[in-house]
């Protein structure tokens, strides 16, 4: 099924309203962090699964070239072959694209995914049966990875803003293998400074890469190397 542009906008608006309400409940203390992440994941999954377009199911509304312009940037810090974990993998389209794009650059990636929404995990395993055992269902807040990964890709929007440095540190300490890299984004210019700050507050040393699409929209990824002794951060208020 394909949604019309009006239907897509309605789906976005509806999901955002649910997320905004959950965020207000989180601030009031009537919803905890785990509950907030569940509401957000379910709202997005409901919107994504209304359309069969794999890019839409990955949270992107645009054609294949814009998709590549927006997402291939994730590979900028990928300097060698290795394992790659995509956190928030949805139905797995980004996983398969990154694997293909990396091969074009002469780098072989062994892809893994983590997704909180059970419905999206089920769809991903149907779409990519060969990766079914590598697509995990879990919440990045409390999921324990079965192994470490050379590259870990995530967004920071999976946790409340105050917890973003904590998430960066958790991923570096428990998900990224020694000499691996944590990759966050793409983010737009408006969110770049806050993303860099989250890395710095996590006692990480961020680097950035940038790409501009045909419409003149600039996107950035923020990344850093893993390894070293774990760092304990203060608990956010």
Short mmCIF file of C-alpha atoms in Angstrom, two decimals:
data_model
loop_
_atom_site.label_atom_id
_atom_site.label_comp_id
_atom_site.label_asym_id
_atom_site.label_seq_id
_atom_site.Cartn_x
_atom_site.Cartn_y
_atom_site.Cartn_z
CA UNK A 1 0.00 0.00 0.00
CA UNK A 2 1.24 3.47 -0.87
CA UNK A 3 0.16 6.58 1.02
CA UNK A 4 -0.58 9.84 -0.72
CA UNK A 5 1.47 12.92 0.29
CA UNK A 6 -1.50 14.13 2.37
CA UNK A 7 -1.79 10.74 4.08
CA UNK A 8 1.92 10.73 4.82
CA UNK A 9 1.71 14.17 6.38
CA UNK A 10 -1.25 13.05 8.48
CA UNK A 11 0.71 9.99 9.66
CA UNK A 12 3.66 12.20 10.65
CA UNK A 13 1.41 14.65 12.49
CA UNK A 14 -0.39 11.88 14.34
CA UNK A 15 2.85 10.19 15.42
CA UNK A 16 4.36 13.48 16.55
CA UNK A 17 1.31 14.30 18.65
CA UNK A 18 1.62 10.95 20.45
CA UNK A 19 5.34 11.51 21.01
CA UNK A 20 4.79 15.05 22.29
CA UNK A 21 2.15 13.84 24.74
CA UNK A 22 4.46 11.07 25.98
CA UNK A 23 7.25 13.61 26.46
CA UNK A 24 4.95 15.76 28.57
CA UNK A 25 4.06 12.73 30.69
CA UNK A 26 7.76 11.99 31.10
CA UNK A 27 8.38 15.54 32.34
CA UNK A 28 5.46 15.25 34.80
CA UNK A 29 6.76 11.94 36.08
CA UNK A 30 3.66 9.98 35.08
CA UNK A 31 5.67 7.97 32.53
CA UNK A 32 9.14 6.50 33.05
CA UNK A 33 11.95 6.39 30.49
CA UNK A 34 11.27 2.81 29.40
CA UNK A 35 7.59 3.60 28.97
CA UNK A 36 8.46 6.73 26.99
CA UNK A 37 10.71 4.80 24.61
CA UNK A 38 7.97 2.21 24.09
CA UNK A 39 5.35 4.85 23.26
CA UNK A 40 7.72 6.56 20.82
CA UNK A 41 8.63 3.28 19.12
CA UNK A 42 5.01 2.20 18.78
CA UNK A 43 3.95 5.59 17.39
CA UNK A 44 6.66 5.52 14.75
CA UNK A 45 6.01 1.89 13.85
CA UNK A 46 2.33 2.64 13.36
CA UNK A 47 3.21 5.41 10.90
CA UNK A 48 5.97 3.51 9.11
CA UNK A 49 3.96 0.35 8.48
CA UNK A 50 1.12 2.17 6.74
CA UNK A 51 3.21 2.33 3.55
CA UNK A 52 5.21 -0.39 1.78
CA UNK A 53 7.98 1.99 0.68
CA UNK A 54 11.15 0.81 2.52
CA UNK A 55 12.47 4.37 2.73
CA UNK A 56 9.26 5.54 4.41
CA UNK A 57 9.52 2.56 6.74
CA UNK A 58 12.97 3.88 7.65
CA UNK A 59 11.64 7.33 8.57
CA UNK A 60 12.51 9.00 5.25
CA UNK A 61 10.14 10.68 2.81
CA UNK A 62 11.98 11.11 -0.50
CA UNK A 63 13.26 9.38 -3.63
CA UNK A 64 16.12 6.90 -3.85
CA UNK A 65 18.79 9.48 -4.74
CA UNK A 66 17.81 11.81 -1.90
CA UNK A 67 17.84 8.77 0.39
CA UNK A 68 21.38 7.94 -0.67
CA UNK A 69 22.48 11.56 -0.35
CA UNK A 70 21.02 11.63 3.17
CA UNK A 71 22.27 8.28 4.46
CA UNK A 72 25.47 7.28 2.66
CA UNK A 73 27.22 9.85 4.85
CA UNK A 74 26.96 7.31 7.69
CA UNK A 75 29.80 5.44 5.98
CA UNK A 76 32.22 8.37 6.17
CA UNK A 77 33.79 7.07 9.43
CA UNK A 78 33.75 3.45 8.18
CA UNK A 79 37.43 3.08 7.34
CA UNK A 80 37.71 -0.71 7.14
CA UNK A 81 35.77 -3.94 6.97
CA UNK A 82 34.05 -5.20 10.11
CA UNK A 83 30.77 -5.70 11.89
CA UNK A 84 28.14 -2.96 11.88
CA UNK A 85 25.21 -2.56 14.30
CA UNK A 86 22.36 -0.28 13.24
CA UNK A 87 20.38 0.80 16.32
CA UNK A 88 16.78 1.64 15.46
CA UNK A 89 17.00 -0.45 12.29
CA UNK A 90 13.23 -0.35 11.57
CA UNK A 91 12.54 -2.77 8.70
CA UNK A 92 16.21 -3.06 7.76
CA UNK A 93 16.41 -0.95 4.59
CA UNK A 94 19.31 1.14 5.87
CA UNK A 95 21.19 -2.02 6.78
CA UNK A 96 20.96 -3.44 3.27
CA UNK A 97 21.81 -0.10 1.65
CA UNK A 98 24.86 0.53 3.82
CA UNK A 99 26.12 -2.98 3.13
CA UNK A 100 25.77 -2.41 -0.63
CA UNK A 101 27.27 1.09 -0.60
CA UNK A 102 30.21 -0.09 1.51
CA UNK A 103 30.88 -2.90 -0.97
CA UNK A 104 31.09 -0.28 -3.74
CA UNK A 105 33.83 1.37 -1.67
CA UNK A 106 35.67 -1.92 -1.22
CA UNK A 107 34.65 -2.54 2.40
CA UNK A 108 32.73 -5.62 3.49
CA UNK A 109 30.40 -5.09 6.44
CA UNK A 110 28.67 -7.80 8.41
CA UNK A 111 25.34 -6.19 9.30
CA UNK A 112 23.34 -6.40 12.55
CA UNK A 113 20.28 -4.48 13.71
CA UNK A 114 18.55 -3.55 16.95
CA UNK A 115 14.92 -2.42 17.02
CA UNK A 116 12.51 -1.83 19.90
CA UNK A 117 9.25 -2.23 17.96
CA UNK A 118 8.20 -5.86 17.71
CA UNK A 119 6.14 -5.09 14.61
CA UNK A 120 9.12 -3.54 12.83
CA UNK A 121 11.39 -6.43 13.83
CA UNK A 122 8.87 -8.88 12.40
CA UNK A 123 8.71 -6.97 9.12
CA UNK A 124 12.50 -6.69 8.95
CA UNK A 125 12.92 -10.43 9.39
CA UNK A 126 10.41 -11.05 6.60
CA UNK A 127 12.16 -8.57 4.30
CA UNK A 128 15.66 -9.83 5.09
CA UNK A 129 15.39 -13.51 6.06
CA UNK A 130 19.12 -14.00 5.56
CA UNK A 131 19.71 -11.49 8.38
CA UNK A 132 16.88 -12.68 10.60
CA UNK A 133 19.14 -14.00 13.35
CA UNK A 134 21.12 -10.75 13.32
CA UNK A 135 18.12 -8.47 13.86
CA UNK A 136 17.57 -8.14 17.60
CA UNK A 137 14.50 -6.93 19.44
CA UNK A 138 15.40 -4.76 22.41
CA UNK A 139 15.64 -1.34 24.02
CA UNK A 140 19.02 0.36 23.77
CA UNK A 141 18.51 1.63 27.33
CA UNK A 142 18.79 -1.83 28.87
CA UNK A 143 19.63 -4.32 26.10
CA UNK A 144 22.81 -6.34 26.58
CA UNK A 145 24.55 -6.98 23.26
CA UNK A 146 25.72 -10.56 22.64
CA UNK A 147 29.00 -9.23 21.23
CA UNK A 148 30.79 -5.97 20.48
CA UNK A 149 30.83 -4.39 17.02
CA UNK A 150 33.40 -2.60 14.90
CA UNK A 151 30.90 0.14 14.04
CA UNK A 152 27.78 1.14 15.96
CA UNK A 153 25.31 3.57 14.40
CA UNK A 154 22.53 5.25 16.36
CA UNK A 155 20.44 8.36 16.80
CA UNK A 156 20.39 10.10 20.15
CA UNK A 157 16.63 10.71 19.98
CA UNK A 158 16.06 7.22 21.40
CA UNK A 159 16.54 8.62 24.91
CA UNK A 160 15.42 11.87 26.58
CA UNK A 161 17.75 14.81 25.95
CA UNK A 162 19.30 14.74 29.44
CA UNK A 163 20.33 11.11 28.93
CA UNK A 164 22.11 11.53 25.60
CA UNK A 165 25.66 11.79 27.03
CA UNK A 166 24.88 8.68 29.06
CA UNK A 167 23.82 6.84 25.89
CA UNK A 168 27.00 7.84 24.07
CA UNK A 169 29.09 6.57 26.98
CA UNK A 170 27.07 3.35 27.30
CA UNK A 171 27.53 2.52 23.64
CA UNK A 172 31.25 3.27 23.71
CA UNK A 173 31.80 1.18 26.82
CA UNK A 174 29.55 -1.80 26.07
CA UNK A 175 28.78 -1.97 22.33
CA UNK A 176 31.83 -0.70 20.40
CA UNK A 177 34.83 -3.00 20.16
CA UNK A 178 38.36 -1.67 20.85
CA UNK A 179 39.46 0.51 17.95
CA UNK A 180 35.90 0.55 16.64
CA UNK A 181 33.77 3.65 16.08
CA UNK A 182 30.46 5.05 17.30
CA UNK A 183 28.53 6.95 14.61
CA UNK A 184 25.58 9.26 15.38
CA UNK A 185 23.32 10.83 12.79
CA UNK A 186 22.81 12.15 10.25
CA UNK A 187 21.72 15.32 12.05
CA UNK A 188 20.85 18.69 10.59
CA UNK A 189 22.71 21.91 11.27
CA UNK A 190 20.29 22.91 14.04
CA UNK A 191 21.05 19.74 16.03
CA UNK A 192 24.78 19.53 15.35
CA UNK A 193 26.00 21.56 18.33
CA UNK A 194 23.84 19.60 20.81
CA UNK A 195 25.07 16.32 19.36
CA UNK A 196 28.71 17.36 19.67
CA UNK A 197 28.02 18.50 23.24
CA UNK A 198 26.56 15.08 24.10
CA UNK A 199 29.83 13.46 22.98
CA UNK A 200 31.94 15.95 24.90
CA UNK A 201 29.88 15.48 28.07
CA UNK A 202 30.39 11.74 27.62
CA UNK A 203 34.16 12.30 27.74
CA UNK A 204 34.42 11.38 24.06
CA UNK A 205 36.30 13.26 21.35
CA UNK A 206 33.89 13.85 18.47
CA UNK A 207 34.73 14.28 14.82
CA UNK A 208 32.26 15.29 12.13
CA UNK A 209 31.58 14.64 8.46
CA UNK A 210 29.17 16.55 6.23
CA UNK A 211 27.25 16.05 2.99
CA UNK A 212 24.83 18.30 1.09
CA UNK A 213 22.04 16.88 -1.08
CA UNK A 214 20.77 18.22 -4.41
CA UNK A 215 18.31 20.48 -2.62
CA UNK A 216 21.11 22.17 -0.70
CA UNK A 217 20.28 20.50 2.61
CA UNK A 218 23.38 19.81 4.69
CA UNK A 219 23.56 16.83 7.03
CA UNK A 220 26.27 15.79 9.47
CA UNK A 221 27.41 12.66 11.26
CA UNK A 222 29.26 12.87 14.55
CA UNK A 223 31.56 10.03 15.49
CA UNK A 224 34.43 8.95 17.68
CA UNK A 225 36.66 5.98 18.30
CA UNK A 226 35.98 3.39 20.97
CA UNK A 227 38.33 1.73 23.40
CA UNK A 228 39.90 2.81 26.65
CA UNK A 229 38.70 2.42 30.20
CA UNK A 230 34.96 2.82 30.89
CA UNK A 231 33.91 6.24 32.18
CA UNK A 232 31.24 6.69 34.85
CA UNK A 233 29.10 9.77 34.22
CA UNK A 234 27.07 11.63 36.84
CA UNK A 235 23.41 10.65 36.91
CA UNK A 236 21.36 13.36 35.14
CA UNK A 237 18.74 15.20 37.19
#
